[in-house]
GROMACS .gro file of C-alpha atoms in nm:
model
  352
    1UNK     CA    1  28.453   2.290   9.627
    2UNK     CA    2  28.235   2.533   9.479
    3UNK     CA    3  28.243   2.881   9.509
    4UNK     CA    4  27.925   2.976   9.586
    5UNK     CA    5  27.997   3.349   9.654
    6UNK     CA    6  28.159   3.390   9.362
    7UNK     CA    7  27.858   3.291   9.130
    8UNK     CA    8  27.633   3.530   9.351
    9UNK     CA    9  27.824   3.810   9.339
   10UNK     CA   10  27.767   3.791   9.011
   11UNK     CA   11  27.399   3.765   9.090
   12UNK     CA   12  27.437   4.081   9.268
   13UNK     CA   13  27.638   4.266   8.956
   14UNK     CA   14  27.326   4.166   8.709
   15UNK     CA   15  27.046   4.245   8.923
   16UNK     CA   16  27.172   4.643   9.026
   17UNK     CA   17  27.158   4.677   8.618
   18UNK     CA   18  26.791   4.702   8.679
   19UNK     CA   19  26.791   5.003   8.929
   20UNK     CA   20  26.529   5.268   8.844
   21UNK     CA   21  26.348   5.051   8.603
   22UNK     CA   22  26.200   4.748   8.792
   23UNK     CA   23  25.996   4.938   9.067
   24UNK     CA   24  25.827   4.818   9.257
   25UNK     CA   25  25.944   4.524   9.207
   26UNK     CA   26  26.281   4.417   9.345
   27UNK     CA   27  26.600   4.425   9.168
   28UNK     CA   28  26.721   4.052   9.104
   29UNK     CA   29  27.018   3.838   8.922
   30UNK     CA   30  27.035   3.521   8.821
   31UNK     CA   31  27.332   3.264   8.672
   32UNK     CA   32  27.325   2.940   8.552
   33UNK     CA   33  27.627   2.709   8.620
   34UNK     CA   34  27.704   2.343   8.465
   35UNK     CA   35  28.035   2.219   8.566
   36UNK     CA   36  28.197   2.573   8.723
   37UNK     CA   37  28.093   2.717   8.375
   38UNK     CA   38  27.803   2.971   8.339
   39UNK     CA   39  27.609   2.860   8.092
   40UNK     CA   40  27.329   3.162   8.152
   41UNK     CA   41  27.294   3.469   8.334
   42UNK     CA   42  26.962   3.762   8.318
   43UNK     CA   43  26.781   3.989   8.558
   44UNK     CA   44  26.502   4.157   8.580
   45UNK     CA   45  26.525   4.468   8.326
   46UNK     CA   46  26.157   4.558   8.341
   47UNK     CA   47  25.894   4.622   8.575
   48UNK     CA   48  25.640   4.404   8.420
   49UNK     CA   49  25.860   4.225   8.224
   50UNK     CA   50  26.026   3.896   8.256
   51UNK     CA   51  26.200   3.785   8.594
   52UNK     CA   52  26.549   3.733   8.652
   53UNK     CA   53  26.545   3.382   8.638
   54UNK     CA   54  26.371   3.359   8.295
   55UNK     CA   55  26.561   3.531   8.116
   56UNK     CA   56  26.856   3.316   8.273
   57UNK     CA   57  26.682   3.005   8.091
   58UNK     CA   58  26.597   3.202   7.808
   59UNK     CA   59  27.009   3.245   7.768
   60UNK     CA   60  27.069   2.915   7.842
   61UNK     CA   61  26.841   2.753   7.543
   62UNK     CA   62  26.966   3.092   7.271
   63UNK     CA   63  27.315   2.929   7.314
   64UNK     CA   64  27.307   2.580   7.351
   65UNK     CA   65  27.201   2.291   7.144
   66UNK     CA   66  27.164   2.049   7.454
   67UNK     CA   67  27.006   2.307   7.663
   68UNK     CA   68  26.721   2.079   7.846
   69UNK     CA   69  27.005   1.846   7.902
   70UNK     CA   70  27.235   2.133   8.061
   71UNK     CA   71  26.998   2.238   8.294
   72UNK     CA   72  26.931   1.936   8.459
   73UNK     CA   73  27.303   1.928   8.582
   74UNK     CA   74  27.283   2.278   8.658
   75UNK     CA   75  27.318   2.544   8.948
   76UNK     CA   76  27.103   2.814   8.944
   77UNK     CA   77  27.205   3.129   9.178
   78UNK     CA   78  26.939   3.419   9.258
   79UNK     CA   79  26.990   3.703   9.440
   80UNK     CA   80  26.631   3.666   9.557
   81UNK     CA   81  26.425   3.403   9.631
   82UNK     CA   82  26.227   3.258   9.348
   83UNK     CA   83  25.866   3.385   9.336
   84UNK     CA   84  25.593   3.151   9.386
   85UNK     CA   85  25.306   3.311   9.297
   86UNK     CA   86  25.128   3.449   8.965
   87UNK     CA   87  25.192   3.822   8.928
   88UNK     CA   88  25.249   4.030   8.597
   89UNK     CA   89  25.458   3.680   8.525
   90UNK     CA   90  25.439   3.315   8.598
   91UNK     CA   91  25.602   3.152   8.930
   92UNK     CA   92  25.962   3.142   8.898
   93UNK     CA   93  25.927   2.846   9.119
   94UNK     CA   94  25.734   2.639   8.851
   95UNK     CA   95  25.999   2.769   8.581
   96UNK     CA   96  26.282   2.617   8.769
   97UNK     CA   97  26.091   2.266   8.827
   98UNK     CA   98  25.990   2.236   8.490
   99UNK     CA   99  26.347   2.223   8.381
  100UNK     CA  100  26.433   1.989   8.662
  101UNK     CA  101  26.727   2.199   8.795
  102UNK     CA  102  26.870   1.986   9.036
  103UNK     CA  103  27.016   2.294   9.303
  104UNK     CA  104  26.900   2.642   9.363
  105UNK     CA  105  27.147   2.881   9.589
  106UNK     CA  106  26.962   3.152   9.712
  107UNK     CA  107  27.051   3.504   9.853
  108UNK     CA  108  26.790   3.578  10.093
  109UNK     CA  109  26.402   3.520  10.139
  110UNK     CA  110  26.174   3.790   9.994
  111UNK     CA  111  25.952   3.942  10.216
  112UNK     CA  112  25.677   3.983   9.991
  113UNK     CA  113  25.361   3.771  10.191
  114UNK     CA  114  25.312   3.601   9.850
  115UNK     CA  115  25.643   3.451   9.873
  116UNK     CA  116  25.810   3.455  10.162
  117UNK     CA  117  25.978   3.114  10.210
  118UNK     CA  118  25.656   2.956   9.962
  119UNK     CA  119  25.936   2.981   9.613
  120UNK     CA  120  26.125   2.774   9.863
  121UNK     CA  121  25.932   2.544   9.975
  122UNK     CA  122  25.792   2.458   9.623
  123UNK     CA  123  26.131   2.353   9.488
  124UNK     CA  124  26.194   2.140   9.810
  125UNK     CA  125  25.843   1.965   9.810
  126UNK     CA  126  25.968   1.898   9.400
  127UNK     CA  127  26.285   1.754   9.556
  128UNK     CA  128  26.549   2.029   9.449
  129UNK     CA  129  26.834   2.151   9.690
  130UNK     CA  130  26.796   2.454   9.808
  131UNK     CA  131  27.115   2.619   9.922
  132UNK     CA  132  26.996   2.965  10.155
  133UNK     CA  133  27.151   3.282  10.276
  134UNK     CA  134  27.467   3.327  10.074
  135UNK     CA  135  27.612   3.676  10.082
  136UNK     CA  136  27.259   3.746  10.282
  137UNK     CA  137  27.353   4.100  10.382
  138UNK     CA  138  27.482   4.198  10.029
  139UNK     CA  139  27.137   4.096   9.856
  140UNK     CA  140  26.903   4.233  10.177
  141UNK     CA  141  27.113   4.576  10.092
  142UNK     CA  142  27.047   4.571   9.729
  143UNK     CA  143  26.678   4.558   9.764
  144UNK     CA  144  26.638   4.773  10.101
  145UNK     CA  145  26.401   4.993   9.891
  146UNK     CA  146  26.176   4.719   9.826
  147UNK     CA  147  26.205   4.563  10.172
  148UNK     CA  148  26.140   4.893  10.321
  149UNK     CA  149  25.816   4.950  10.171
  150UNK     CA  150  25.686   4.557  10.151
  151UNK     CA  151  25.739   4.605  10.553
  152UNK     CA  152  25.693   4.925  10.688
  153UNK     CA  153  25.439   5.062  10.429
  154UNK     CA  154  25.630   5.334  10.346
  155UNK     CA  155  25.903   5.419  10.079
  156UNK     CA  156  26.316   5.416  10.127
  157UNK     CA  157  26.362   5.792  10.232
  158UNK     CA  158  26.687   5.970  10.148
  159UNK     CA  159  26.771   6.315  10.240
  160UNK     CA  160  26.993   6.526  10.057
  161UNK     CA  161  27.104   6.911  10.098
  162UNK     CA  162  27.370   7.090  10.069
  163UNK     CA  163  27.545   7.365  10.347
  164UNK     CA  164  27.862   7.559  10.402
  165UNK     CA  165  28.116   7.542  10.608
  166UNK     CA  166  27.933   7.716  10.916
  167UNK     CA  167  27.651   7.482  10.809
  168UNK     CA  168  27.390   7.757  10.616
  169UNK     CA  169  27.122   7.608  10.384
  170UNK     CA  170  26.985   7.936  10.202
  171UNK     CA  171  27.015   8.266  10.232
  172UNK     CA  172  26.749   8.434  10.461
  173UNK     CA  173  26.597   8.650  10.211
  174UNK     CA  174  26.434   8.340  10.013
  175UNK     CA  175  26.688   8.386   9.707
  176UNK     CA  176  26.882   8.078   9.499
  177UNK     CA  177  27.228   8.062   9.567
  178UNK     CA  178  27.423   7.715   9.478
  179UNK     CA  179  27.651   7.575   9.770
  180UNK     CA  180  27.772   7.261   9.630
  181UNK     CA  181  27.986   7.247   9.254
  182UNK     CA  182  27.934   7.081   8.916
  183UNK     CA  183  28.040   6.715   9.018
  184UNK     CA  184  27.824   6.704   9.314
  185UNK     CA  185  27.477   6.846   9.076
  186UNK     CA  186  27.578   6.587   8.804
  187UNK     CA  187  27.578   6.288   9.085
  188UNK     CA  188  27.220   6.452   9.216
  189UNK     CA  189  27.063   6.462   8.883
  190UNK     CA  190  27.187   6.045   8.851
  191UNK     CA  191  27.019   6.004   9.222
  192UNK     CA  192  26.713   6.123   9.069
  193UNK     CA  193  26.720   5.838   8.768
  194UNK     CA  194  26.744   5.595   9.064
  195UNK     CA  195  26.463   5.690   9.239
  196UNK     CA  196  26.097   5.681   9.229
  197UNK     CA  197  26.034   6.042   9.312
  198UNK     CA  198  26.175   6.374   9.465
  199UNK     CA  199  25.987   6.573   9.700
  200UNK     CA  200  26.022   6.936   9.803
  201UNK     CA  201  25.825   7.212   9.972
  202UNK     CA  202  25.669   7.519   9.889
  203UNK     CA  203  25.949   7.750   9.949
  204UNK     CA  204  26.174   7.550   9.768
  205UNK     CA  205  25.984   7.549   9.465
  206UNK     CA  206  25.907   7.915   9.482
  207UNK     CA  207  26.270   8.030   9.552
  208UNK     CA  208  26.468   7.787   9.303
  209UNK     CA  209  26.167   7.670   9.043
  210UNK     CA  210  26.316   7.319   9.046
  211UNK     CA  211  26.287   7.086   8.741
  212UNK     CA  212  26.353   6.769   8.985
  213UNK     CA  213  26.484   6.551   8.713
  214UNK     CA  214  26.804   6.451   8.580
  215UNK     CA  215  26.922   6.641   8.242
  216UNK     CA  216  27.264   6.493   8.197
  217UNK     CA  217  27.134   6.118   8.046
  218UNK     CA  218  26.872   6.158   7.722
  219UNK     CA  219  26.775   5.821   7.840
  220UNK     CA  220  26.750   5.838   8.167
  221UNK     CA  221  26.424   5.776   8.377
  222UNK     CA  222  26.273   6.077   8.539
  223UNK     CA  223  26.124   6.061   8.849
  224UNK     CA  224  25.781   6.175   8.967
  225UNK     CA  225  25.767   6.490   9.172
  226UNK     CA  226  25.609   6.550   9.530
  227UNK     CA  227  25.564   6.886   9.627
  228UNK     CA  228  25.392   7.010   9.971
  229UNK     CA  229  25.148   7.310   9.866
  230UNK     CA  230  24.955   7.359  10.165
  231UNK     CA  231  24.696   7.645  10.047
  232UNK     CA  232  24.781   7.592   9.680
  233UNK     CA  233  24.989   7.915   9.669
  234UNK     CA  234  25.272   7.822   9.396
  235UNK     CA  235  25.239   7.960   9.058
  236UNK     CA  236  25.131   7.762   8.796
  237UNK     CA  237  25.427   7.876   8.537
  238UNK     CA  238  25.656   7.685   8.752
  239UNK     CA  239  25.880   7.366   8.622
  240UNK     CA  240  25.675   7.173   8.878
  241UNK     CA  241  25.348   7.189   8.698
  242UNK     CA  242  25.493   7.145   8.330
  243UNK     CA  243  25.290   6.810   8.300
  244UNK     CA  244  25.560   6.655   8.205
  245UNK     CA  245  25.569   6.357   8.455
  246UNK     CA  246  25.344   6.297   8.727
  247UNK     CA  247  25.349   6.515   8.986
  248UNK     CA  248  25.200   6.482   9.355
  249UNK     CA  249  25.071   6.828   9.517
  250UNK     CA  250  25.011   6.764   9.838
  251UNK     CA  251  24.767   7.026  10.023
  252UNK     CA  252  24.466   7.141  10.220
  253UNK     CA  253  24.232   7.275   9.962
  254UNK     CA  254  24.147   6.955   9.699
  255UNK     CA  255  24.171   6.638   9.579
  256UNK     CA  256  24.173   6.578   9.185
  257UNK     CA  257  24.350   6.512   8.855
  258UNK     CA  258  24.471   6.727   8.644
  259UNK     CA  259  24.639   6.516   8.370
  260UNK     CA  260  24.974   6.448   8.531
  261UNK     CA  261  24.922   6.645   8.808
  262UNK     CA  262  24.785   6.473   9.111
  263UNK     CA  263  24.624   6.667   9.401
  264UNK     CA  264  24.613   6.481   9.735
  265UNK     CA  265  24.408   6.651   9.974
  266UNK     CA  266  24.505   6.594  10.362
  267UNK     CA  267  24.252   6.707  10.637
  268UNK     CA  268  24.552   6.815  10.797
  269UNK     CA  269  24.889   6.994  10.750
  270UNK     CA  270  24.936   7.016  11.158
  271UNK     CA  271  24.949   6.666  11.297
  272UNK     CA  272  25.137   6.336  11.184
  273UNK     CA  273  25.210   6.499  10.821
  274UNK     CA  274  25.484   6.305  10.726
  275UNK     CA  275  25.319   5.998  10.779
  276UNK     CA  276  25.054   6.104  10.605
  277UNK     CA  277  25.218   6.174  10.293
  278UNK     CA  278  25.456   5.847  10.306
  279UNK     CA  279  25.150   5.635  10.315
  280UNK     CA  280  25.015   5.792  10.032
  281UNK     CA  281  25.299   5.762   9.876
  282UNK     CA  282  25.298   5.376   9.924
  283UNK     CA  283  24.953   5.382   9.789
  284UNK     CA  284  25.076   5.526   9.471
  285UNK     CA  285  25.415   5.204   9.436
  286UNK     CA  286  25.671   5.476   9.530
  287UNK     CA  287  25.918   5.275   9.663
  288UNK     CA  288  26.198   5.544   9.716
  289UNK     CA  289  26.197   5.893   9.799
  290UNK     CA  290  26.414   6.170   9.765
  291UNK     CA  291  26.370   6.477   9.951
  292UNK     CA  292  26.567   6.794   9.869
  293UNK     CA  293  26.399   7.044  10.086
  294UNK     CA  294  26.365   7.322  10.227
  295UNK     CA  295  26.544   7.270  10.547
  296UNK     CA  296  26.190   7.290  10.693
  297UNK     CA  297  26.064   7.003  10.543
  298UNK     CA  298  26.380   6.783  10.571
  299UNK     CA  299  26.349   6.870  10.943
  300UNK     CA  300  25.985   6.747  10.948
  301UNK     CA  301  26.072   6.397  10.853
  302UNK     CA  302  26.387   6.420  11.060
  303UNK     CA  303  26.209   6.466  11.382
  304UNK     CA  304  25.977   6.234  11.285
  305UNK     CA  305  26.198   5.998  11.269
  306UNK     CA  306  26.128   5.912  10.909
  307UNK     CA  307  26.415   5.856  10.714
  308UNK     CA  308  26.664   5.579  10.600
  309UNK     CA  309  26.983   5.762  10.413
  310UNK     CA  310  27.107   6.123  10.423
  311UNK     CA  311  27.333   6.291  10.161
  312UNK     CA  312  27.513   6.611  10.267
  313UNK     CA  313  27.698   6.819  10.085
  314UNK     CA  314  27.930   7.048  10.246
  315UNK     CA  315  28.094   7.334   9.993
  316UNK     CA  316  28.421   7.547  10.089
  317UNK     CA  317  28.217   7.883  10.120
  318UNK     CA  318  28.095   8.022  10.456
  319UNK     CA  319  27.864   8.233  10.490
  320UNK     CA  320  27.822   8.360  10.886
  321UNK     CA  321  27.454   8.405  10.831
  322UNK     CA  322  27.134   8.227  10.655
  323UNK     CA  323  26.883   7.966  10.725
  324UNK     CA  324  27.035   7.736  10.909
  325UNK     CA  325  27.076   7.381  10.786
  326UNK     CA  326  26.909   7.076  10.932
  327UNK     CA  327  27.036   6.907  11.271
  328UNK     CA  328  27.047   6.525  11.252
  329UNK     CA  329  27.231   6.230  11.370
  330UNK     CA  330  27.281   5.880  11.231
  331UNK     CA  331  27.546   5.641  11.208
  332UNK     CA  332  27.827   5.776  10.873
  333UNK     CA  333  27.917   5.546  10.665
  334UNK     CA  334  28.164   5.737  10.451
  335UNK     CA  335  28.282   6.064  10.415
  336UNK     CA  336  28.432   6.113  10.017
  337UNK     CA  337  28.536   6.415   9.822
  338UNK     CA  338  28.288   6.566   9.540
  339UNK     CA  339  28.456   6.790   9.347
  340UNK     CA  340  28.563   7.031   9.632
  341UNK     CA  341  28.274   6.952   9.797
  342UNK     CA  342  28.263   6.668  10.070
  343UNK     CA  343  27.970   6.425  10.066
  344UNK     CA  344  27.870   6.264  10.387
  345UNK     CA  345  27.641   5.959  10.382
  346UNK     CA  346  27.469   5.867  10.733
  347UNK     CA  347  27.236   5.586  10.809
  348UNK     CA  348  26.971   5.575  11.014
  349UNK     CA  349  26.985   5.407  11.374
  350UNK     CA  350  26.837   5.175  11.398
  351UNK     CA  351  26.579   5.084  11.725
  352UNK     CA  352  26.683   4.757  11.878
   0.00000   0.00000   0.00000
């Protein structure tokens, strides 16, 4: 019998090599199987580039003579289901029945209204077994960024902060002081890599001039940078306005471009703000968010319900006194050791 799972965990393995660099498109794996052998294996390295599947064939025909002949005994696993539809690329679809793969095994259906169920239906109508819906949950939680914003129009928000013991954000007086240790800033600056963007408000910018990026991998992707400026009030010598990626300034007064910097001008900073932003967001392909604060801001989404991962650090200092840190409940699904620091990871709940 064969192992199905096995072959798409593999799937799985290949396609999270593409995180940070195939938004917004989804991450996706693909292996190639003649006789309980892989033959070929590829994902999708590249937004714009080449699909998962492709370069699967593409291994399959680099290292092997009979390659047309393999591949119509073959298996062929994706994570995702095969896209029918012309994009930056062909139709994975018409890939697979050109080479008259016999069986496809699928991990779930893409959401996308281009494909959804139509890759699928294509290989059937050609006569190829379809296999669906093995490790389902695995592959939807791989691409819950994309899913997120193909159906609610909005990117994958994660929170993160850090407090102390008595559960202080900052000091009172507006000054920088860190909370959380070297491990836990190292594992922040990879979040960023992984991530579309990073937002933050104006107080945080003012009081700790972030850079928002991640400065322990030379080759690392930066993110972009949202930052909520309602009267345009932060100084211009800050990291934030460095041009060196593109940055979002969110605010009251304009809307222009300034090179890399991006003003979005909203009517209003009063009612229905985070929505606001999140779907101008979407408008611009950010598919996942990061928001690091204040404790104002990360309260603003909270309340609003807006959110889909938080990331809190908790250091060993207490401090009796300070802003407070934000309130929020979700469901935890782990609780791990930092450094000295312990990082808790909550999820959302979920409305019935």
């Amino acid at each position: 019998m064969v192992d199905h799972e096995k072959y798409m965990r593999r799937c799985l393995e290949l396609a999270a090599l593409g995180a940070g660099f195939v938004s917004p498109n989804p991450m996706v794996g693909a292996v190639i199987v003649h006789q309980n052998k892989i033959i070929g294996e590829g994902h999708h390295q590249k937004y714009g580039q080449p699909h998962a599947e492709v370069n699967a064939v593409k291994a399959v025909f680099n290292n092997h003579l009979d390659a047309a002949a393999l591949l119509k005994e073959a298996t062929i696993y994706v994570s995702l289901e095969p896209c029918a539809h012309f994009g930056k690329t062909p139709p994975c679809a018409d890939l697979i029945i050109k080479n008259q793969i016999p069986k496809v095994v699928v991990g779930c259906r893409d959401p996308f209204v281009q494909v959804d169920g139509k890759g699928i239906e294509k290989l059937r109508d050609a006569g190829i077994e379809v296999i669906e819906n093995i490790l389902e949950a695995e592959c939807l939680d791989l691409n819950k960024r994309f899913f997120t914003r193909i159906q609610k129009q909005r990117p994958y928000i994660i929170l993160k902060w850090a407090q102390t013991q008595d559960q202080f954000f900052a000091p009172s007086d507006g000054s920088q002081q860190w909370i959380s240790g070297p491990l836990s800033k190292k594992l922040v600056h990879q979040w960023r890599s992984e991530e579309d963007a990073v937002l933050v408000g104006k107080n945080t910018a003012a009081a700790d001039n972030p850079q928002l990026n991640n400065r322990y991998q030379s080759n690392a992707k930066q993110p972009k940078r949202v930052v909520l400026d309602r009267r345009l009030e932060l100084n211009y010598d800050l990291h934030l306005f460095d041009q060196s990626v593109e940055t979002f300034i969110f605010n009251e007064v304009k809307t222009a471009s300034e090179g890399n910097l991006k003003y979005i001008g909203l009517e209003s900073f009063e009612l229905f703000l985070p929505q606001y932003i999140l779907f101008q967001l979407y408008l611009q392909d950010i598919q996942s968010l990061i928001i690091e604060g204040g404790a104002k801001t990360l309260q603003l989404f909270i309340d609003a319900g807006l959110w889909d991962e938080a990331r809190i650090f908790t250091g060993k200092a207490r401090w009796g006194k300070g802003i407070k840190a934000p309130e929020i409940t979700g469901e935890q699904a782990s609780n791990s050791m930092c450094g000295e620091d312990l990082l808790t990871i909550l999820y959302h709940k979920k409305n019935p």
